[in-house]
Amino acid sequence: MRLALAEAAAAEATGDVPIGAVILDPTGTVIATGRNTREAEGDPTGHAEMVAIRAAAQTLQHQKTQANPDPHPKDWRLTDCTLVITLEPCTMCAGAIVLSRLTRVIFGAWDPKAGAAGSLHDVLRDPRLNHNPEVVPGVLEPECRAALDRFFNHRRQK
């Protein structure tokens, strides 16, 4: 989570909401990081989770291609990988988490206005879906919440 908080700080430096993400492979090795890039890139899908999921899929593709030169090893699944994120995922990101088959989601602060892992919605644990990752909420929640509060308080003061 501390690495995700560092990514959040980097997002804030570009004018984005300070949200950061990290994806770990089954051995606990970091295979991707992400931060909010909506403002920096003008991309409404530039959420930290989406950035990290795309990067993790590319990393795993590269690793699989190196291990097996088969020209069609397009397995995009992030099975047995863990996403660590500073804020509860929104509905868009929760959908991407389910579709990418991430096994575990660890998040810091709850998002009562847009959260889709138990606050407003619970997409990640919806039994109607074909995949439900384990959800671990509240990790370093005070630090994750403080980064967001500072950002929005500063913005309101302007």
Short mmCIF file of C-alpha atoms in Angstrom, two decimals:
data_model
loop_
_atom_site.label_atom_id
_atom_site.label_comp_id
_atom_site.label_asym_id
_atom_site.label_seq_id
_atom_site.Cartn_x
_atom_site.Cartn_y
_atom_site.Cartn_z
CA MET A 1 0.00 0.00 0.00
CA ARG A 2 2.90 2.36 0.61
CA LEU A 3 3.94 1.99 -3.03
CA ALA A 4 0.35 2.72 -4.08
CA LEU A 5 0.45 5.85 -1.88
CA ALA A 6 3.65 6.92 -3.67
CA GLU A 7 1.82 6.50 -6.99
CA ALA A 8 -1.03 8.59 -5.59
CA ALA A 9 1.43 11.38 -4.75
CA ALA A 10 2.77 11.24 -8.32
CA ALA A 11 -0.80 11.58 -9.64
CA GLU A 12 -1.34 14.66 -7.52
CA ALA A 13 1.84 16.21 -8.93
CA THR A 14 0.18 16.19 -12.39
CA GLY A 15 -3.08 17.69 -11.11
CA ASP A 16 -4.91 14.40 -10.84
CA VAL A 17 -6.82 13.09 -7.84
CA PRO A 18 -4.20 11.26 -5.70
CA ILE A 19 -5.12 7.64 -6.26
CA GLY A 20 -2.47 4.99 -6.83
CA ALA A 21 -2.46 1.28 -7.60
CA VAL A 22 -0.03 -1.63 -7.63
CA ILE A 23 -0.47 -5.15 -9.02
CA LEU A 24 1.46 -8.07 -7.56
CA ASP A 25 1.99 -11.42 -9.23
CA PRO A 26 1.41 -14.70 -7.35
CA THR A 27 4.90 -14.51 -5.80
CA GLY A 28 4.28 -10.99 -4.46
CA THR A 29 6.46 -9.29 -7.06
CA VAL A 30 5.23 -5.93 -8.36
CA ILE A 31 4.39 -6.34 -12.05
CA ALA A 32 2.59 -3.03 -12.61
CA THR A 33 1.81 0.31 -11.06
CA GLY A 34 -0.76 2.91 -11.96
CA ARG A 35 -1.98 6.32 -10.94
CA ASN A 36 -4.84 8.54 -11.98
CA THR A 37 -4.06 10.12 -15.35
CA ARG A 38 -7.42 11.63 -16.30
CA GLU A 39 -6.22 15.22 -16.13
CA ALA A 40 -2.68 14.58 -17.36
CA GLU A 41 -3.83 12.59 -20.40
CA GLY A 42 -7.36 13.88 -20.90
CA ASP A 43 -8.66 10.32 -20.64
CA PRO A 44 -11.85 9.65 -18.67
CA THR A 45 -10.78 6.01 -18.25
CA GLY A 46 -7.42 7.05 -16.77
CA HIS A 47 -8.17 5.65 -13.33
CA ALA A 48 -5.26 4.17 -11.39
CA GLU A 49 -6.74 0.66 -11.51
CA MET A 50 -7.28 0.77 -15.28
CA VAL A 51 -3.72 2.00 -15.88
CA ALA A 52 -2.30 -0.74 -13.65
CA ILE A 53 -4.47 -3.50 -15.16
CA ARG A 54 -3.37 -2.58 -18.69
CA ALA A 55 0.29 -2.51 -17.63
CA ALA A 56 0.03 -5.84 -15.77
CA ALA A 57 -1.56 -7.55 -18.77
CA GLN A 58 1.26 -6.29 -21.00
CA THR A 59 3.90 -7.42 -18.51
CA LEU A 60 2.42 -10.91 -18.28
CA GLN A 61 2.12 -11.11 -22.08
CA HIS A 62 5.77 -10.23 -22.41
CA GLN A 63 6.77 -12.83 -19.80
CA LYS A 64 4.68 -15.52 -21.51
CA THR A 65 6.09 -14.66 -24.93
CA GLN A 66 9.62 -14.96 -23.56
CA ALA A 67 8.82 -18.37 -22.03
CA ASN A 68 6.86 -19.66 -25.03
CA PRO A 69 7.49 -18.22 -28.51
CA ASP A 70 4.01 -19.29 -29.67
CA PRO A 71 2.81 -16.34 -31.79
CA HIS A 72 -0.69 -16.45 -30.22
CA PRO A 73 -0.27 -16.73 -26.41
CA LYS A 74 -2.81 -13.95 -25.75
CA ASP A 75 -3.81 -14.84 -22.19
CA TRP A 76 -4.81 -11.53 -20.63
CA ARG A 77 -6.08 -13.02 -17.37
CA LEU A 78 -4.53 -11.71 -14.15
CA THR A 79 -5.38 -14.88 -12.26
CA ASP A 80 -3.63 -15.19 -8.88
CA CYS A 81 -2.62 -11.51 -9.01
CA THR A 82 -3.45 -8.92 -6.37
CA LEU A 83 -4.49 -5.30 -6.91
CA VAL A 84 -3.60 -2.84 -4.15
CA ILE A 85 -5.38 0.50 -4.50
CA THR A 86 -5.60 3.54 -2.27
CA LEU A 87 -9.36 4.09 -2.83
CA GLU A 88 -12.28 1.69 -3.18
CA PRO A 89 -12.80 1.00 -6.91
CA CYS A 90 -15.62 2.67 -8.83
CA THR A 91 -18.09 0.72 -10.96
CA MET A 92 -15.96 0.98 -14.12
CA CYS A 93 -12.85 -0.25 -12.35
CA ALA A 94 -14.73 -2.98 -10.48
CA GLY A 95 -15.98 -4.26 -13.83
CA ALA A 96 -12.43 -4.31 -15.20
CA ILE A 97 -11.23 -6.11 -12.05
CA VAL A 98 -13.85 -8.83 -12.50
CA LEU A 99 -13.18 -9.17 -16.24
CA SER A 100 -9.40 -9.34 -15.78
CA ARG A 101 -9.85 -12.13 -13.21
CA LEU A 102 -7.77 -10.50 -10.47
CA THR A 103 -7.84 -12.81 -7.47
CA ARG A 104 -7.60 -10.24 -4.69
CA VAL A 105 -8.32 -6.55 -4.23
CA ILE A 106 -6.87 -4.65 -1.29
CA PHE A 107 -7.94 -1.04 -0.86
CA GLY A 108 -7.35 1.76 1.61
CA ALA A 109 -10.14 4.33 1.86
CA TRP A 110 -13.82 3.66 1.35
CA ASP A 111 -15.62 5.75 -1.30
CA PRO A 112 -19.22 6.27 -0.14
CA LYS A 113 -20.09 8.37 -3.22
CA ALA A 114 -18.85 6.05 -5.98
CA GLY A 115 -17.43 2.87 -4.40
CA ALA A 116 -18.32 -0.46 -6.00
CA ALA A 117 -16.72 -2.83 -3.48
CA GLY A 118 -19.24 -2.45 -0.70
CA SER A 119 -20.02 1.27 -0.25
CA LEU A 120 -22.48 2.33 -2.93
CA HIS A 121 -22.47 -0.93 -4.90
CA ASP A 122 -20.78 -4.31 -4.44
CA VAL A 123 -19.84 -5.36 -7.95
CA LEU A 124 -16.80 -7.33 -6.79
CA ARG A 125 -18.84 -9.70 -4.64
CA ASP A 126 -21.97 -9.91 -6.78
CA PRO A 127 -22.77 -13.65 -6.93
CA ARG A 128 -24.37 -13.26 -10.37
CA LEU A 129 -20.98 -12.56 -11.95
CA ASN A 130 -18.63 -15.27 -13.16
CA HIS A 131 -15.72 -14.11 -10.98
CA ASN A 132 -15.54 -12.68 -7.47
CA PRO A 133 -12.17 -11.59 -6.12
CA GLU A 134 -11.37 -11.58 -2.44
CA VAL A 135 -11.80 -8.03 -1.07
CA VAL A 136 -9.66 -6.67 1.77
CA PRO A 137 -10.74 -3.12 2.73
CA GLY A 138 -9.29 -0.47 5.02
CA VAL A 139 -5.55 -1.12 4.68
CA LEU A 140 -3.72 2.06 5.77
CA GLU A 141 -7.10 3.77 5.52
CA PRO A 142 -6.12 6.88 7.53
CA GLU A 143 -3.13 7.60 5.25
CA CYS A 144 -5.14 6.94 2.09
CA ARG A 145 -8.03 9.13 3.28
CA ALA A 146 -5.64 11.92 4.38
CA ALA A 147 -4.11 12.18 0.89
CA LEU A 148 -7.55 12.61 -0.66
CA ASP A 149 -8.75 15.04 2.02
CA ARG A 150 -5.64 17.24 1.57
CA PHE A 151 -6.13 17.31 -2.19
CA PHE A 152 -9.80 18.26 -2.07
CA ASN A 153 -9.39 20.74 0.79
CA HIS A 154 -6.65 22.50 -1.20
CA ARG A 155 -8.85 22.53 -4.29
CA ARG A 156 -11.80 24.00 -2.35
CA GLN A 157 -9.58 26.77 -0.97
CA LYS A 158 -8.76 27.94 -4.49
#
